[in-house]
């Protein structure tokens, strides 16, 4: 099960960027924490089932500050991945191009935010992505990514069970 973990603008600065809002972890550290969570999730999923190698969670990480690059990445994702965990960052609140890219692809996308966007400035309360995503997780720092991975893997496993 190949999953793309995608991060939008300014998230390359995590660790130094507004740590009171986004925490002290760098994006690399968050990705490492998520990879460990994926291994733990695999142990839980594998119990008593003799899970096949191909079913194991494999995470691929990518970050860009550029809207067009992110559109291209989302458009191309179904060729390589079964789902996307995505923090659209500032694009969350206005990028119809990225929303349309998500709506155009057949694989599920789960939206993630480190901060609680509903509890901050008014303009952050609106997500143009939410409607086209499988679910939204926010306000739990790095754990928001873990919550998103749980939801995505649960969804993909359920789809697999239905055949
Ligand atoms: C963010 C919230 C956005 O409003 C902001 O522009 C970000 C990060 C978050 O993870 O909390 O860059 O997506």
Coordinates of C-alpha atoms and ligand atoms in Angstrom, one line a residue:
X1 CA 0.0 0.0 0.0
X2 CA 1.9 3.0 -1.3
X3 CA 0.8 6.4 0.3
X4 CA 2.0 9.8 -0.7
X5 CA 2.5 12.3 2.2
X6 CA 2.3 15.7 0.6
X7 CA 3.0 19.0 2.2
X8 CA 2.4 22.5 0.8
X9 CA 4.0 25.9 1.1
X10 CA 6.2 27.0 4.1
X11 CA 6.0 23.6 5.8
X12 CA 9.7 23.1 4.9
X13 CA 10.3 25.7 7.6
X14 CA 8.7 23.8 10.4
X15 CA 10.8 23.8 13.5
X16 CA 11.7 27.4 13.0
X17 CA 8.4 28.8 11.7
X18 CA 6.0 30.1 14.4
X19 CA 6.8 27.2 16.8
X20 CA 4.2 28.5 19.3
X21 CA 1.6 27.7 16.6
X22 CA 3.1 24.7 14.7
X23 CA 5.4 23.1 17.3
X24 CA 9.1 22.6 17.5
X25 CA 9.4 19.5 15.2
X26 CA 10.9 19.9 11.7
X27 CA 9.1 18.4 8.8
X28 CA 11.7 15.6 8.6
X29 CA 11.0 14.7 12.3
X30 CA 7.3 14.7 11.7
X31 CA 7.8 12.4 8.7
X32 CA 10.0 10.1 10.8
X33 CA 7.3 10.0 13.5
X34 CA 4.7 9.2 10.9
X35 CA 6.9 6.4 9.4
X36 CA 7.1 4.9 12.9
X37 CA 3.4 5.2 13.3
X38 CA 3.0 3.4 9.9
X39 CA 5.1 0.5 11.2
X40 CA 3.0 0.3 14.4
X41 CA -0.2 0.3 12.3
X42 CA 1.2 -2.5 10.2
X43 CA 1.8 -4.6 13.3
X44 CA -1.8 -4.0 14.3
X45 CA -3.1 -4.8 10.8
X46 CA -0.9 -7.8 10.5
X47 CA -2.1 -9.6 13.6
X48 CA -3.1 -13.2 12.7
X49 CA -3.5 -12.4 9.0
X50 CA 0.0 -13.2 7.6
X51 CA -0.1 -9.9 5.7
X52 CA 1.4 -10.0 2.2
X53 CA 4.5 -7.8 1.6
X54 CA 2.6 -5.7 -1.0
X55 CA -0.1 -4.8 1.5
X56 CA 2.4 -3.2 3.9
X57 CA 2.2 0.6 4.3
X58 CA 5.0 2.4 2.3
X59 CA 5.2 6.1 2.8
X60 CA 6.6 8.5 0.2
X61 CA 7.3 12.1 1.3
X62 CA 7.2 15.3 -0.8
X63 CA 6.9 19.0 -0.1
X64 CA 6.6 21.9 -2.5
X65 CA 6.1 25.7 -2.2
X66 CA 4.7 25.8 -5.7
X67 CA 1.0 25.5 -6.6
X68 CA 1.5 24.2 -10.1
X69 CA 4.0 21.6 -9.0
X70 CA 1.5 20.4 -6.4
X71 CA -1.2 20.2 -9.1
X72 CA 1.1 18.1 -11.2
X73 CA 2.0 15.9 -8.3
X74 CA -1.7 15.3 -7.4
X75 CA -2.6 14.6 -11.0
X76 CA 0.2 12.0 -11.3
X77 CA -0.3 10.4 -7.9
X78 CA -2.8 7.7 -9.0
X79 CA -0.1 6.2 -11.3
X80 CA 2.0 5.4 -8.2
X81 CA 0.0 5.6 -5.0
X82 CA -3.3 4.4 -3.5
X83 CA -4.0 7.4 -1.4
X84 CA -2.6 10.8 -0.2
X85 CA -2.1 12.4 3.2
X86 CA -2.0 16.1 2.4
X87 CA -1.4 19.3 4.4
X88 CA -2.2 22.0 1.8
X89 CA -1.0 24.7 4.2
X90 CA -2.1 28.2 3.0
X91 CA -3.5 26.7 -0.2
X92 CA -6.2 25.2 2.0
X93 CA -8.0 28.4 2.2
X94 CA -8.1 29.6 -1.5
X95 CA -6.6 27.2 -4.1
X96 CA -9.5 26.0 -6.3
X97 CA -6.8 24.6 -8.7
X98 CA -5.7 22.2 -6.0
X99 CA -9.2 21.4 -4.9
X100 CA -10.1 20.6 -8.6
X101 CA -7.0 18.4 -8.8
X102 CA -8.1 16.4 -5.8
X103 CA -11.7 16.1 -7.2
X104 CA -10.2 14.9 -10.6
X105 CA -8.3 11.9 -9.2
X106 CA -9.8 8.5 -8.3
X107 CA -7.7 7.9 -5.1
X108 CA -8.7 9.2 -1.7
X109 CA -7.0 12.3 -0.1
X110 CA -7.1 13.0 3.6
X111 CA -6.5 16.6 4.7
X112 CA -4.2 17.4 7.6
X113 CA -3.4 20.5 9.7
X114 CA -1.0 20.8 12.6
X115 CA -3.0 23.7 14.1
X116 CA -6.7 23.9 14.7
X117 CA -7.7 26.0 11.7
X118 CA -11.2 26.4 13.0
X119 CA -10.0 28.2 16.1
X120 CA -7.7 30.8 14.5
X121 CA -8.2 33.8 12.2
X122 CA -11.5 33.8 10.3
X123 CA -9.9 33.2 6.9
X124 CA -8.4 30.0 8.1
X125 CA -11.7 28.5 9.2
X126 CA -12.7 28.0 5.6
X127 CA -11.1 25.0 3.7
X128 CA -11.9 24.7 0.0
X129 CA -10.4 21.2 0.2
X130 CA -12.6 19.7 2.8
X131 CA -15.5 18.8 0.6
X132 CA -13.4 16.8 -1.9
X133 CA -11.3 15.0 0.8
X134 CA -12.2 11.8 2.6
X135 CA -11.7 13.5 6.0
X136 CA -10.0 16.4 7.8
X137 CA -7.7 16.1 10.8
X138 CA -6.5 19.2 12.6
X139 CA -5.2 20.7 15.8
X140 CA -3.0 17.8 17.1
X141 CA 0.4 18.8 15.7
X142 CA 2.3 15.8 14.3
X143 CA -0.5 13.5 15.6
X144 CA -2.9 15.0 13.1
X145 CA -0.8 13.2 10.4
X146 CA -1.0 9.9 12.3
X147 CA -4.8 10.3 12.6
X148 CA -5.0 10.9 8.9
X149 CA -2.9 7.9 8.1
X150 CA -5.1 5.7 10.3
X151 CA -8.2 7.0 8.5
X152 CA -6.7 6.5 5.0
X153 CA -5.4 3.0 5.7
X154 CA -8.7 2.0 7.4
X155 CA -10.6 3.2 4.3
X156 CA -8.2 1.4 1.8
X157 CA -8.3 -1.8 3.9
X158 CA -12.1 -1.7 4.0
X159 CA -12.2 -1.1 0.2
X160 CA -9.9 -4.1 -0.3
X161 CA -12.1 -6.3 1.9
X162 CA -15.1 -5.5 -0.3
X163 CA -13.1 -6.7 -3.2
Ligands
LIG1 C1 -1.6 24.7 8.4 C2 -2.7 25.8 8.6 C3 -2.7 26.9 7.5 O1 -3.7 27.9 7.8 C4 -1.4 27.5 7.3 O2 -1.4 28.4 6.2 C5 -0.2 26.6 7.3 C6 -0.3 25.4 8.1 C7 -1.5 23.8 9.6 O3 -0.9 22.7 9.4 O4 -1.9 24.1 10.7 O5 0.7 26.8 6.5 O6 -2.1 24.0 7.2

